[in-house]
mmCIF file of C-alpha atoms in Angstrom:
data_model
loop_
_atom_site.group_PDB
_atom_site.id
_atom_site.type_symbol
_atom_site.label_atom_id
_atom_site.label_comp_id
_atom_site.label_asym_id
_atom_site.label_seq_id
_atom_site.Cartn_x
_atom_site.Cartn_y
_atom_site.Cartn_z
ATOM 1 C CA MET D 1 -5.744 -20.126 21.148
ATOM 2 C CA SER D 2 -4.198 -23.422 19.999
ATOM 3 C CA SER D 3 -3.532 -26.338 22.361
ATOM 4 C CA HIS D 4 0.189 -25.902 21.661
ATOM 5 C CA SER D 5 0.068 -22.270 22.837
ATOM 6 C CA THR D 6 -1.994 -23.254 25.917
ATOM 7 C CA MET D 7 0.647 -25.795 26.851
ATOM 8 C CA HIS D 8 3.296 -23.050 27.057
ATOM 9 C CA VAL D 9 1.103 -20.934 29.329
ATOM 10 C CA ARG D 10 0.502 -23.914 31.589
ATOM 11 C CA THR D 11 4.228 -24.605 31.619
ATOM 12 C CA ALA D 12 4.874 -21.026 32.723
ATOM 13 C CA VAL D 13 2.406 -21.411 35.598
ATOM 14 C CA THR D 14 3.896 -24.717 36.782
ATOM 15 C CA GLN D 15 7.364 -23.127 36.757
ATOM 16 C CA ALA D 16 6.230 -20.221 38.935
ATOM 17 C CA PRO D 17 7.207 -20.063 42.638
ATOM 18 C CA ALA D 18 5.344 -22.123 45.220
ATOM 19 C CA CYS D 19 3.539 -19.107 46.730
ATOM 20 C CA LEU D 20 1.985 -18.409 43.319
ATOM 21 C CA ARG D 21 0.923 -22.006 42.679
ATOM 22 C CA SER D 22 -0.510 -22.484 46.140
ATOM 23 C CA ALA D 23 -2.331 -19.131 45.853
ATOM 24 C CA LYS D 24 -1.941 -18.451 49.591
ATOM 25 C CA VAL D 25 -0.154 -15.090 49.484
ATOM 26 C CA PRO D 26 -0.255 -12.581 46.601
ATOM 27 C CA CYS D 27 3.506 -12.143 46.310
ATOM 28 C CA ARG D 28 4.592 -9.146 44.138
ATOM 29 C CA ALA D 29 7.915 -10.766 43.195
ATOM 30 C CA SER D 30 6.188 -14.003 42.273
ATOM 31 C CA LEU D 31 3.666 -12.076 40.214
ATOM 32 C CA GLN D 32 6.421 -10.366 38.230
ATOM 33 C CA GLN D 33 8.255 -13.665 37.744
ATOM 34 C CA ALA D 34 5.102 -15.312 36.401
ATOM 35 C CA GLN D 35 4.664 -12.449 33.950
ATOM 36 C CA HIS D 36 8.242 -12.928 32.753
ATOM 37 C CA LEU D 37 7.742 -16.674 32.298
ATOM 38 C CA VAL D 38 4.599 -16.089 30.270
ATOM 39 C CA LYS D 39 6.475 -13.648 28.039
ATOM 40 C CA CYS D 40 9.348 -16.072 27.465
ATOM 41 C CA ASN D 41 7.358 -19.249 26.950
ATOM 42 C CA PHE D 42 4.295 -17.859 25.212
ATOM 43 C CA PHE D 43 5.719 -15.053 23.122
ATOM 44 C CA GLY D 44 8.978 -16.808 22.322
ATOM 45 C CA GLN D 45 7.221 -19.627 20.514
ATOM 46 C CA SER D 46 3.839 -18.200 19.446
ATOM 47 C CA ARG D 47 4.561 -14.712 18.138
ATOM 48 C CA GLN D 48 2.390 -15.219 15.074
ATOM 49 C CA LEU D 49 -0.713 -14.884 17.250
ATOM 50 C CA GLY D 50 0.065 -11.157 17.574
ATOM 51 C CA VAL D 51 -0.238 -11.044 21.386
ATOM 52 C CA GLN D 52 0.379 -7.579 22.705
ATOM 53 C CA LYS D 53 0.132 -7.618 26.499
ATOM 54 C CA GLN D 54 -0.724 -9.873 29.417
ATOM 55 C CA PHE D 55 -1.541 -9.500 33.073
ATOM 56 C CA VAL D 56 -2.176 -11.597 36.168
ATOM 57 C CA GLN D 57 -5.209 -10.276 38.042
ATOM 58 C CA GLN D 58 -4.352 -11.982 41.343
ATOM 59 C CA CYS D 59 -2.014 -14.760 42.380
ATOM 60 C CA ARG D 60 -4.935 -17.131 42.981
ATOM 61 C CA ARG D 61 -6.603 -16.395 39.617
ATOM 62 C CA PRO D 62 -5.694 -17.867 36.190
ATOM 63 C CA ILE D 63 -3.401 -16.006 33.818
ATOM 64 C CA VAL D 64 -5.321 -13.993 31.207
ATOM 65 C CA VAL D 65 -3.807 -13.134 27.832
ATOM 66 C CA LYS D 66 -5.178 -10.349 25.657
ATOM 67 C CA ALA D 67 -4.875 -10.612 21.894
ATOM 68 C CA GLU D 68 -3.785 -7.624 19.817
ATOM 69 C CA GLU D 69 -6.478 -5.538 18.152
ATOM 70 C CA LYS D 70 -7.133 -6.487 14.533
ATOM 71 C CA PRO D 71 -5.846 -4.203 11.749
ATOM 72 C CA VAL D 72 -8.435 -1.965 10.095
ATOM 73 C CA ASP D 73 -8.627 -4.044 6.900
ATOM 74 C CA ALA D 74 -9.115 -7.238 8.931
ATOM 75 C CA LYS D 75 -12.023 -5.615 10.788
ATOM 76 C CA ILE D 76 -13.637 -4.574 7.509
ATOM 77 C CA GLU D 77 -13.255 -8.076 6.106
ATOM 78 C CA SER D 78 -14.749 -9.583 9.271
ATOM 79 C CA VAL D 79 -17.843 -7.378 8.935
ATOM 80 C CA ALA D 80 -18.152 -8.239 5.227
ATOM 81 C CA GLN D 81 -17.963 -11.967 6.003
ATOM 82 C CA LYS D 82 -20.759 -11.653 8.560
ATOM 83 C CA GLU D 83 -22.950 -9.704 6.158
ATOM 84 C CA THR D 84 -22.437 -12.090 3.232
ATOM 85 C CA GLY D 85 -22.367 -15.274 5.303
ATOM 86 C CA SER D 86 -19.374 -16.551 3.324
ATOM 87 C CA PRO D 87 -15.642 -16.066 4.014
ATOM 88 C CA GLN D 88 -14.815 -16.062 0.289
ATOM 89 C CA ALA D 89 -17.620 -13.630 -0.574
ATOM 90 C CA GLY D 90 -16.568 -11.395 2.320
ATOM 91 C CA ASN D 91 -12.957 -11.459 1.102
ATOM 92 C CA ASN D 92 -13.987 -10.572 -2.467
ATOM 93 C CA LEU D 93 -16.327 -7.806 -1.299
ATOM 94 C CA THR D 94 -13.608 -6.266 0.876
ATOM 95 C CA THR D 95 -11.085 -6.370 -1.968
ATOM 96 C CA LEU D 96 -13.547 -4.757 -4.394
ATOM 97 C CA GLY D 97 -14.330 -2.094 -1.788
ATOM 98 C CA PHE D 98 -10.639 -1.268 -1.432
ATOM 99 C CA ILE D 99 -10.260 -1.047 -5.214
ATOM 100 C CA ALA D 100 -13.293 1.256 -5.572
ATOM 101 C CA THR D 101 -12.055 3.577 -2.796
ATOM 102 C CA TRP D 102 -8.557 3.548 -4.268
ATOM 103 C CA TYR D 103 -9.965 4.560 -7.676
ATOM 104 C CA ALA D 104 -12.125 7.372 -6.263
ATOM 105 C CA LEU D 105 -9.265 8.881 -4.250
ATOM 106 C CA ASN D 106 -6.867 8.488 -7.185
ATOM 107 C CA VAL D 107 -9.196 10.295 -9.576
ATOM 108 C CA GLY D 108 -9.534 13.183 -7.130
ATOM 109 C CA PHE D 109 -5.766 13.305 -6.701
ATOM 110 C CA ASN D 110 -5.001 13.319 -10.435
ATOM 111 C CA LEU D 111 -7.436 16.111 -11.205
ATOM 112 C CA GLN D 112 -6.232 18.266 -8.329
ATOM 113 C CA ASN D 113 -2.575 17.490 -9.011
ATOM 114 C CA LYS D 114 -2.785 18.401 -12.706
ATOM 115 C CA THR D 115 -4.620 21.621 -11.847
ATOM 116 C CA ILE D 116 -1.788 22.617 -9.490
ATOM 117 C CA PHE D 117 0.884 21.877 -12.114
ATOM 118 C CA ASN D 118 -0.875 24.221 -14.523
ATOM 119 C CA TYR D 119 0.167 27.201 -12.360
ATOM 120 C CA PHE D 120 2.937 25.730 -10.186
ATOM 121 C CA PRO D 121 5.304 23.579 -12.328
ATOM 122 C CA PHE D 122 7.531 22.352 -9.504
ATOM 123 C CA PRO D 123 7.241 18.525 -9.524
ATOM 124 C CA TRP D 124 9.955 17.846 -6.943
ATOM 125 C CA THR D 125 8.371 20.261 -4.463
ATOM 126 C CA VAL D 126 4.856 18.964 -5.058
ATOM 127 C CA SER D 127 6.114 15.395 -4.631
ATOM 128 C CA ALA D 128 7.734 16.369 -1.323
ATOM 129 C CA VAL D 129 4.510 18.027 -0.145
ATOM 130 C CA HIS D 130 2.571 14.838 -0.917
ATOM 131 C CA VAL D 131 4.716 12.678 1.354
ATOM 132 C CA VAL D 132 5.197 15.301 4.072
ATOM 133 C CA VAL D 133 1.417 15.674 4.427
ATOM 134 C CA GLY D 134 1.149 11.883 4.517
ATOM 135 C CA LEU D 135 3.796 11.641 7.234
ATOM 136 C CA ALA D 136 1.997 14.293 9.293
ATOM 137 C CA TYR D 137 -1.262 12.343 8.897
ATOM 138 C CA CYS D 138 0.378 9.116 10.100
ATOM 139 C CA THR D 139 2.123 10.819 13.024
ATOM 140 C CA VAL D 140 -1.048 12.515 14.292
ATOM 141 C CA ALA D 141 -3.041 9.291 13.934
ATOM 142 C CA TYR D 142 -0.385 7.325 15.821
ATOM 143 C CA PHE D 143 -0.204 9.678 18.804
ATOM 144 C CA LEU D 144 -3.994 9.986 18.959
ATOM 145 C CA GLY D 145 -4.124 6.229 19.523
ATOM 146 C CA ALA D 146 -5.102 5.094 16.008
ATOM 147 C CA LYS D 147 -1.918 3.046 15.689
ATOM 148 C CA ASN D 148 -3.416 0.480 13.319
ATOM 149 C CA ALA D 149 -4.278 3.319 10.921
ATOM 150 C CA SER D 150 -0.672 4.537 10.860
ATOM 151 C CA PHE D 151 2.699 3.078 11.965
ATOM 152 C CA GLN D 152 1.114 0.392 14.184
ATOM 153 C CA ARG D 153 4.314 -0.117 16.201
ATOM 154 C CA PRO D 154 8.054 0.701 16.264
ATOM 155 C CA ILE D 155 10.042 -1.481 13.875
ATOM 156 C CA THR D 156 13.441 -3.141 14.212
ATOM 157 C CA LYS D 157 16.530 -2.263 12.195
ATOM 158 C CA SER D 158 16.093 -5.412 10.133
ATOM 159 C CA GLU D 159 12.454 -4.567 9.380
ATOM 160 C CA PHE D 160 13.413 -1.023 8.402
ATOM 161 C CA GLN D 161 15.993 -2.394 5.965
ATOM 162 C CA THR D 162 13.335 -4.685 4.464
ATOM 163 C CA ILE D 163 10.958 -1.765 3.940
ATOM 164 C CA ALA D 164 13.635 0.727 2.791
ATOM 165 C CA GLY D 165 14.141 -0.913 -0.634
ATOM 166 C CA PRO D 166 10.545 -0.713 -1.907
ATOM 167 C CA ALA D 167 10.090 2.618 -0.110
ATOM 168 C CA SER D 168 12.990 4.120 -2.059
ATOM 169 C CA MET D 169 11.508 2.819 -5.319
ATOM 170 C CA HIS D 170 8.173 4.329 -4.306
ATOM 171 C CA ALA D 171 9.726 7.756 -3.724
ATOM 172 C CA ILE D 172 11.722 7.751 -6.974
ATOM 173 C CA GLY D 173 8.741 6.468 -8.975
ATOM 174 C CA HIS D 174 6.505 9.125 -7.480
ATOM 175 C CA VAL D 175 8.876 11.936 -8.402
ATOM 176 C CA ALA D 176 9.354 10.496 -11.912
ATOM 177 C CA ALA D 177 5.580 10.342 -12.461
ATOM 178 C CA ASN D 178 5.175 13.956 -11.362
ATOM 179 C CA LEU D 179 8.039 15.031 -13.644
ATOM 180 C CA SER D 180 6.123 13.424 -16.498
ATOM 181 C CA PHE D 181 2.768 14.955 -15.484
ATOM 182 C CA ALA D 182 4.368 18.398 -15.336
ATOM 183 C CA ALA D 183 6.116 18.012 -18.707
ATOM 184 C CA VAL D 184 3.388 16.501 -20.908
ATOM 185 C CA ALA D 185 -0.347 15.968 -21.146
ATOM 186 C CA ILE D 186 -1.794 13.625 -18.540
ATOM 187 C CA SER D 187 -2.960 11.263 -21.301
ATOM 188 C CA LEU D 188 0.609 10.638 -22.513
ATOM 189 C CA THR D 189 1.851 9.767 -19.046
ATOM 190 C CA HIS D 190 -0.984 7.321 -18.495
ATOM 191 C CA THR D 191 -0.441 5.840 -21.954
ATOM 192 C CA VAL D 192 3.214 5.075 -21.253
ATOM 193 C CA LYS D 193 2.381 3.751 -17.804
ATOM 194 C CA THR D 194 0.128 1.068 -19.291
ATOM 195 C CA LEU D 195 3.389 -0.888 -19.604
ATOM 196 C CA GLU D 196 3.515 -1.260 -15.810
ATOM 197 C CA PRO D 197 1.987 -4.799 -15.761
ATOM 198 C CA VAL D 198 4.757 -5.948 -18.113
ATOM 199 C CA PHE D 199 7.362 -4.734 -15.642
ATOM 200 C CA SER D 200 5.454 -6.471 -12.837
ATOM 201 C CA VAL D 201 5.445 -9.788 -14.717
ATOM 202 C CA VAL D 202 9.199 -9.651 -15.327
ATOM 203 C CA LEU D 203 10.080 -8.489 -11.815
ATOM 204 C CA SER D 204 7.771 -11.053 -10.182
ATOM 205 C CA LYS D 205 9.792 -13.741 -11.949
ATOM 206 C CA VAL D 206 13.210 -12.220 -11.242
ATOM 207 C CA ILE D 207 12.693 -11.233 -7.599
ATOM 208 C CA LEU D 208 9.974 -13.564 -6.284
ATOM 209 C CA GLY D 209 10.523 -16.496 -8.626
ATOM 210 C CA GLN D 210 6.813 -16.382 -9.514
ATOM 211 C CA ALA D 211 6.184 -17.292 -13.142
ATOM 212 C CA THR D 212 3.084 -15.931 -14.863
ATOM 213 C CA PRO D 213 1.561 -18.390 -17.381
ATOM 214 C CA LEU D 214 1.795 -17.330 -21.034
ATOM 215 C CA PRO D 215 -2.011 -17.293 -21.544
ATOM 216 C CA VAL D 216 -2.295 -14.849 -18.647
ATOM 217 C CA VAL D 217 0.544 -12.726 -20.025
ATOM 218 C CA GLY D 218 -1.202 -12.700 -23.402
ATOM 219 C CA THR D 219 -4.296 -11.082 -21.872
ATOM 220 C CA LEU D 220 -2.197 -8.078 -20.886
ATOM 221 C CA VAL D 221 -1.803 -7.108 -24.559
ATOM 222 C CA PRO D 222 -5.403 -5.914 -25.152
ATOM 223 C CA ILE D 223 -5.360 -4.101 -21.799
ATOM 224 C CA MET D 224 -2.301 -2.066 -22.727
ATOM 225 C CA ALA D 225 -3.428 -1.558 -26.334
ATOM 226 C CA GLY D 226 -6.896 -0.464 -25.241
ATOM 227 C CA VAL D 227 -5.671 2.170 -22.815
ATOM 228 C CA ALA D 228 -3.136 3.415 -25.355
ATOM 229 C CA MET D 229 -5.957 3.823 -27.876
ATOM 230 C CA ALA D 230 -8.191 5.510 -25.287
ATOM 231 C CA SER D 231 -5.599 8.175 -24.513
ATOM 232 C CA ALA D 232 -4.227 8.630 -28.044
ATOM 233 C CA ALA D 233 -6.735 11.373 -28.842
ATOM 234 C CA GLU D 234 -4.858 13.764 -26.532
ATOM 235 C CA LEU D 235 -1.392 12.426 -27.296
ATOM 236 C CA SER D 236 1.489 14.918 -27.328
ATOM 237 C CA PHE D 237 4.973 13.486 -27.372
ATOM 238 C CA ASN D 238 7.852 14.818 -25.273
ATOM 239 C CA TRP D 239 11.067 12.870 -24.620
ATOM 240 C CA SER D 240 11.431 14.221 -21.086
ATOM 241 C CA GLY D 241 7.888 13.202 -20.199
ATOM 242 C CA PHE D 242 8.256 9.826 -21.924
ATOM 243 C CA ILE D 243 11.511 8.874 -20.171
ATOM 244 C CA SER D 244 10.193 10.026 -16.796
ATOM 245 C CA ALA D 245 7.087 7.864 -17.234
ATOM 246 C CA MET D 246 9.250 4.844 -18.136
ATOM 247 C CA VAL D 247 11.407 5.368 -15.040
ATOM 248 C CA SER D 248 8.222 5.522 -13.008
ATOM 249 C CA ASN D 249 7.113 2.203 -14.562
ATOM 250 C CA LEU D 250 10.347 0.487 -13.608
ATOM 251 C CA THR D 251 10.527 1.807 -10.057
ATOM 252 C CA PHE D 252 6.828 1.182 -9.341
ATOM 253 C CA GLY D 253 7.277 -2.342 -10.628
ATOM 254 C CA PHE D 254 10.087 -2.859 -8.119
ATOM 255 C CA ARG D 255 7.928 -1.252 -5.444
ATOM 256 C CA ALA D 256 4.990 -3.586 -6.072
ATOM 257 C CA VAL D 257 7.095 -6.754 -5.977
ATOM 258 C CA TRP D 258 9.344 -5.750 -3.069
ATOM 259 C CA SER D 259 6.380 -4.474 -1.064
ATOM 260 C CA LYS D 260 4.700 -7.847 -1.524
ATOM 261 C CA LYS D 261 7.891 -9.506 -0.261
ATOM 262 C CA ALA D 262 7.978 -7.132 2.728
ATOM 263 C CA MET D 263 4.359 -7.980 3.556
ATOM 264 C CA THR D 264 5.333 -11.674 3.416
ATOM 265 C CA ASP D 265 8.512 -11.359 5.500
ATOM 266 C CA ILE D 266 7.060 -9.040 8.169
ATOM 267 C CA LYS D 267 4.180 -11.133 9.452
ATOM 268 C CA ASP D 268 2.770 -8.891 12.186
ATOM 269 C CA LEU D 269 2.812 -5.532 10.353
ATOM 270 C CA SER D 270 -0.248 -4.587 8.295
ATOM 271 C CA SER D 271 -0.140 -3.174 4.760
ATOM 272 C CA THR D 272 -1.345 0.170 6.165
ATOM 273 C CA ALA D 273 1.613 0.285 8.560
ATOM 274 C CA ILE D 274 4.074 -0.721 5.837
ATOM 275 C CA TYR D 275 2.877 2.194 3.724
ATOM 276 C CA ALA D 276 3.192 4.564 6.707
ATOM 277 C CA TRP D 277 6.848 3.572 7.111
ATOM 278 C CA THR D 278 7.248 3.839 3.323
ATOM 279 C CA THR D 279 6.034 7.432 3.574
ATOM 280 C CA LEU D 280 8.666 8.195 6.201
ATOM 281 C CA VAL D 281 11.443 6.905 3.918
ATOM 282 C CA SER D 282 9.969 8.842 0.986
ATOM 283 C CA VAL D 283 10.196 12.091 2.949
ATOM 284 C CA LEU D 284 13.913 11.472 3.496
ATOM 285 C CA ILE D 285 14.356 11.257 -0.290
ATOM 286 C CA CYS D 286 11.879 13.793 -1.687
ATOM 287 C CA VAL D 287 12.522 16.758 0.634
ATOM 288 C CA PRO D 288 16.311 16.957 0.012
ATOM 289 C CA GLY D 289 15.672 16.484 -3.725
ATOM 290 C CA ALA D 290 13.194 19.370 -3.770
ATOM 291 C CA LEU D 291 15.659 21.656 -1.999
ATOM 292 C CA ILE D 292 18.505 20.681 -4.332
ATOM 293 C CA PHE D 293 16.691 20.853 -7.688
ATOM 294 C CA GLU D 294 14.067 23.545 -7.079
ATOM 295 C CA GLY D 295 15.095 25.387 -3.925
ATOM 296 C CA PRO D 296 16.583 28.529 -5.559
ATOM 297 C CA LYS D 297 13.458 29.167 -7.695
ATOM 298 C CA LEU D 298 10.883 27.996 -5.154
ATOM 299 C CA GLN D 299 9.961 31.330 -3.550
ATOM 300 C CA ALA D 300 9.338 33.015 -6.890
ATOM 301 C CA GLY D 301 7.183 30.071 -7.936
ATOM 302 C CA ILE D 302 5.117 30.261 -4.727
ATOM 303 C CA ASP D 303 4.544 33.990 -5.168
ATOM 304 C CA ALA D 304 3.337 33.466 -8.743
ATOM 305 C CA ALA D 305 1.072 30.585 -7.655
ATOM 306 C CA LEU D 306 -0.544 32.665 -4.900
ATOM 307 C CA LYS D 307 -1.433 35.377 -7.427
ATOM 308 C CA LYS D 308 -3.243 32.815 -9.610
ATOM 309 C CA GLU D 309 -4.717 30.757 -6.775
ATOM 310 C CA PRO D 310 -5.226 32.417 -3.359
ATOM 311 C CA ASN D 311 -6.028 29.007 -1.798
ATOM 312 C CA PHE D 312 -2.751 27.563 -3.051
ATOM 313 C CA TYR D 313 -1.627 26.223 0.348
ATOM 314 C CA LEU D 314 -5.014 24.629 0.973
ATOM 315 C CA SER D 315 -4.806 22.986 -2.451
ATOM 316 C CA LEU D 316 -1.399 21.537 -1.592
ATOM 317 C CA LEU D 317 -2.740 20.194 1.707
ATOM 318 C CA SER D 318 -5.758 18.564 0.065
ATOM 319 C CA VAL D 319 -3.753 16.990 -2.748
ATOM 320 C CA GLY D 320 -1.283 15.647 -0.175
ATOM 321 C CA LEU D 321 -4.104 13.984 1.801
ATOM 322 C CA LEU D 322 -5.612 12.519 -1.375
ATOM 323 C CA TYR D 323 -2.217 11.179 -2.395
ATOM 324 C CA HIS D 324 -1.573 9.496 0.941
ATOM 325 C CA LEU D 325 -5.033 7.956 1.247
ATOM 326 C CA TYR D 326 -5.183 6.614 -2.305
ATOM 327 C CA ASN D 327 -1.754 5.013 -1.899
ATOM 328 C CA GLN D 328 -2.766 3.554 1.454
ATOM 329 C CA PHE D 329 -5.738 1.847 -0.196
ATOM 330 C CA ALA D 330 -3.497 0.778 -3.081
ATOM 331 C CA PHE D 331 -1.195 -0.938 -0.558
ATOM 332 C CA ASN D 332 -4.226 -2.523 1.151
ATOM 333 C CA THR D 333 -5.231 -3.886 -2.245
ATOM 334 C CA LEU D 334 -1.695 -5.111 -3.005
ATOM 335 C CA SER D 335 -1.717 -7.159 0.207
ATOM 336 C CA ARG D 336 -4.749 -9.056 -1.151
ATOM 337 C CA VAL D 337 -3.773 -9.656 -4.796
ATOM 338 C CA THR D 338 -0.725 -10.583 -6.879
ATOM 339 C CA PRO D 339 1.632 -7.878 -8.189
ATOM 340 C CA VAL D 340 0.409 -8.538 -11.743
ATOM 341 C CA SER D 341 -3.246 -8.205 -10.672
ATOM 342 C CA HIS D 342 -2.288 -4.975 -8.926
ATOM 343 C CA GLY D 343 -0.718 -3.770 -12.161
ATOM 344 C CA VAL D 344 -3.897 -4.611 -14.074
ATOM 345 C CA CYS D 345 -5.940 -2.663 -11.511
ATOM 346 C CA ASN D 346 -3.604 0.242 -12.198
ATOM 347 C CA VAL D 347 -4.290 -0.023 -15.928
ATOM 348 C CA VAL D 348 -8.083 -0.010 -15.489
ATOM 349 C CA LYS D 349 -7.679 2.874 -13.066
ATOM 350 C CA ARG D 350 -6.038 4.861 -15.870
ATOM 351 C CA VAL D 351 -9.105 4.309 -18.051
ATOM 352 C CA VAL D 352 -11.230 5.728 -15.247
ATOM 353 C CA ILE D 353 -8.871 8.694 -14.807
ATOM 354 C CA ILE D 354 -8.894 9.479 -18.533
ATOM 355 C CA GLY D 355 -12.681 9.324 -18.604
ATOM 356 C CA THR D 356 -13.155 11.577 -15.578
ATOM 357 C CA SER D 357 -10.543 14.039 -16.802
ATOM 358 C CA VAL D 358 -12.496 14.376 -20.061
ATOM 359 C CA VAL D 359 -15.586 15.349 -18.084
ATOM 360 C CA PHE D 360 -13.694 17.569 -15.610
ATOM 361 C CA PHE D 361 -11.672 19.547 -18.158
ATOM 362 C CA GLY D 362 -14.433 19.545 -20.786
ATOM 363 C CA ASN D 363 -12.480 17.546 -23.371
ATOM 364 C CA LYS D 364 -14.332 15.787 -26.178
ATOM 365 C CA LEU D 365 -14.589 11.997 -25.875
ATOM 366 C CA THR D 366 -13.711 10.587 -29.291
ATOM 367 C CA ASP D 367 -14.834 7.270 -30.756
ATOM 368 C CA LYS D 368 -11.259 6.027 -30.449
ATOM 369 C CA THR D 369 -11.306 6.747 -26.723
ATOM 370 C CA LYS D 370 -14.583 4.866 -26.305
ATOM 371 C CA LEU D 371 -13.311 1.881 -28.294
ATOM 372 C CA GLY D 372 -10.010 1.812 -26.403
ATOM 373 C CA THR D 373 -11.816 1.823 -23.069
ATOM 374 C CA ALA D 374 -13.971 -1.126 -24.146
ATOM 375 C CA ILE D 375 -10.924 -3.109 -25.321
ATOM 376 C CA ALA D 376 -9.074 -2.477 -22.041
ATOM 377 C CA LEU D 377 -12.051 -3.619 -19.974
ATOM 378 C CA LEU D 378 -12.401 -6.742 -22.146
ATOM 379 C CA GLY D 379 -8.703 -7.490 -21.587
ATOM 380 C CA THR D 380 -9.217 -7.198 -17.840
ATOM 381 C CA TYR D 381 -12.075 -9.719 -18.000
ATOM 382 C CA LEU D 382 -9.908 -12.114 -20.035
ATOM 383 C CA TYR D 383 -7.065 -11.737 -17.538
ATOM 384 C CA THR D 384 -9.364 -12.594 -14.622
ATOM 385 C CA GLU D 385 -10.759 -15.656 -16.414
ATOM 386 C CA ALA D 386 -7.280 -16.868 -17.445
ATOM 387 C CA THR D 387 -6.009 -16.503 -13.886
ATOM 388 C CA LYS D 388 -8.944 -18.500 -12.488
ATOM 389 C CA ARG D 389 -8.464 -21.262 -15.068
ATOM 390 C CA TYR D 390 -4.752 -21.536 -14.311
ATOM 391 C CA LYS D 391 -5.377 -21.751 -10.559
ATOM 392 C CA ALA D 392 -7.978 -24.447 -11.134
ATOM 393 C CA GLN D 393 -5.491 -26.549 -13.092
ATOM 394 C CA LYS D 394 -2.510 -26.024 -10.830
ATOM 395 C CA PRO D 395 -3.283 -24.890 -7.269
ATOM 396 C CA SER D 396 -0.693 -22.669 -5.635
ATOM 397 C CA GLU D 397 1.455 -24.122 -2.916
ATOM 398 C CA PRO D 398 1.380 -22.653 0.598
ATOM 399 C CA ALA D 399 3.541 -19.588 1.003
ATOM 400 C CA SER D 400 6.991 -20.060 2.433
ATOM 401 C CA GLY D 401 10.108 -17.952 2.522
ATOM 402 C CA THR D 402 9.795 -15.180 -0.021
ATOM 403 C CA SER D 403 6.999 -16.780 -2.054
ATOM 404 C CA PHE D 404 3.306 -16.205 -1.481
ATOM 405 C CA THR D 405 -0.083 -17.608 -2.395
ATOM 406 C CA PRO D 406 -1.655 -15.457 -5.124
ATOM 407 C CA LYS D 407 -5.098 -13.957 -4.676
ATOM 408 C CA THR D 408 -7.297 -12.408 -7.288
ATOM 409 C CA ALA D 409 -9.438 -9.351 -6.861
#
C-alpha cells in the first residue's frame, strides 16, 4: 500500500469519534462511522488498488484493509515469474502459454464445428448455441464463487455501454464466420480471413490513433500470402462464403480494437470478465437472429441431424464449450499484446488449423501447402523482429486516455 493511500486511512481514523480514538468503549455506531470514513477516504481516491472490503476487528485495534483477489491470468503470471526468476521472462512465458492454449482449443472447435455443419447446416442456430453455452458456463462459475473466471462483478451502465460496441461486433463477426464455414470449404474461409491483420492496422489508426510503422506493415504481406498459398490446394470459390468472411474480417477487426480500448478504459475488470459480458451481449443478438432466419426450418433440421448423429446435442454442448474457452484465452492474449500482434497470432493459428484439418479429414498435404506454411511462419518472425527494432528506436509513451502501451507476444 502506498504512503499516499496510508495517509487517507490515517485521516479516516483521526476523524472518527472520540470513543473510537480513545479505544475505551467498543461503540457500534462509532464502528460503523469509521467504516464509512474508510470507504469515502480510501476508496474515493485509491480505487485503482482494487480494494474489495474492509473491517474493523475491535475499536481498540487498527483498521485492516483486505485487497481484492488477483484475476486468474495475474495469478498465472505471478507463478511464472517465480519459476523463471524474471518478471519479463514470466510475462513472456504466460503470454506464450495463453497463445498455445488458445490454439489447441481453437483447433478442437474448428474440427468439431465443421463436422456439425456437414449434417446440420444452420449457422445462425449453431452460433447461438455457442454463446448460450458460454453464458451458462459463466453464470454457473459466477454463482459457484469463481467470479474471477466469469463476470467478476456487476458493471455500471457506462461500463456496459463501453463493452456493448465490441461485443456487438463480436456477435456479428461470429455469425458471419459461421455463415462462411457453412457455405464453403474451411480453407477458403481461412484464406480470406488472412486479411484480418490489415483491418487491425487500419482500425488501430482510425480508432486508437496508433500508427503501425511501414516496415512492420510490410511484414504482414508474406504472412497473408503464405497462408493463402497454404490453403489454395483446397480452394473453392463461393460469393456468399467470400462476402461473409470479409464481413467477419471487418467486424472482428473492430472487436479487437474496441476490446483493447475497453480493457484500457475499465481498469478493474479483467479480460476474462470483459469476454463474459461480451458473451451476454452476443446472446441478445444471436438468439433472436436464429429464431428469425432459421426458426421455421429448425425442427426439421434437428430431426435430420439426430438420424445422422445420435449424440447431436452432446456435440453442440462440446462445441459451445470449446468456442467459449478458446475465445476467453484469445481475449486473455489480446490484453497482453497489440491488436496487430493479435491479428498475426490469428493468421498463424489458421496455418495450424489447416494443418490439423488435413490430418483429421485425411486430406493430402501438397507441396504448395508446405511452402505456404513456411512463408507464413517466416513472415511472423520478421514481424516480431521489426516490432522489437521499432520499439528499441522509439519507446512507447505511458498509456493515457484511450491509448495504450503495446506489448509483444
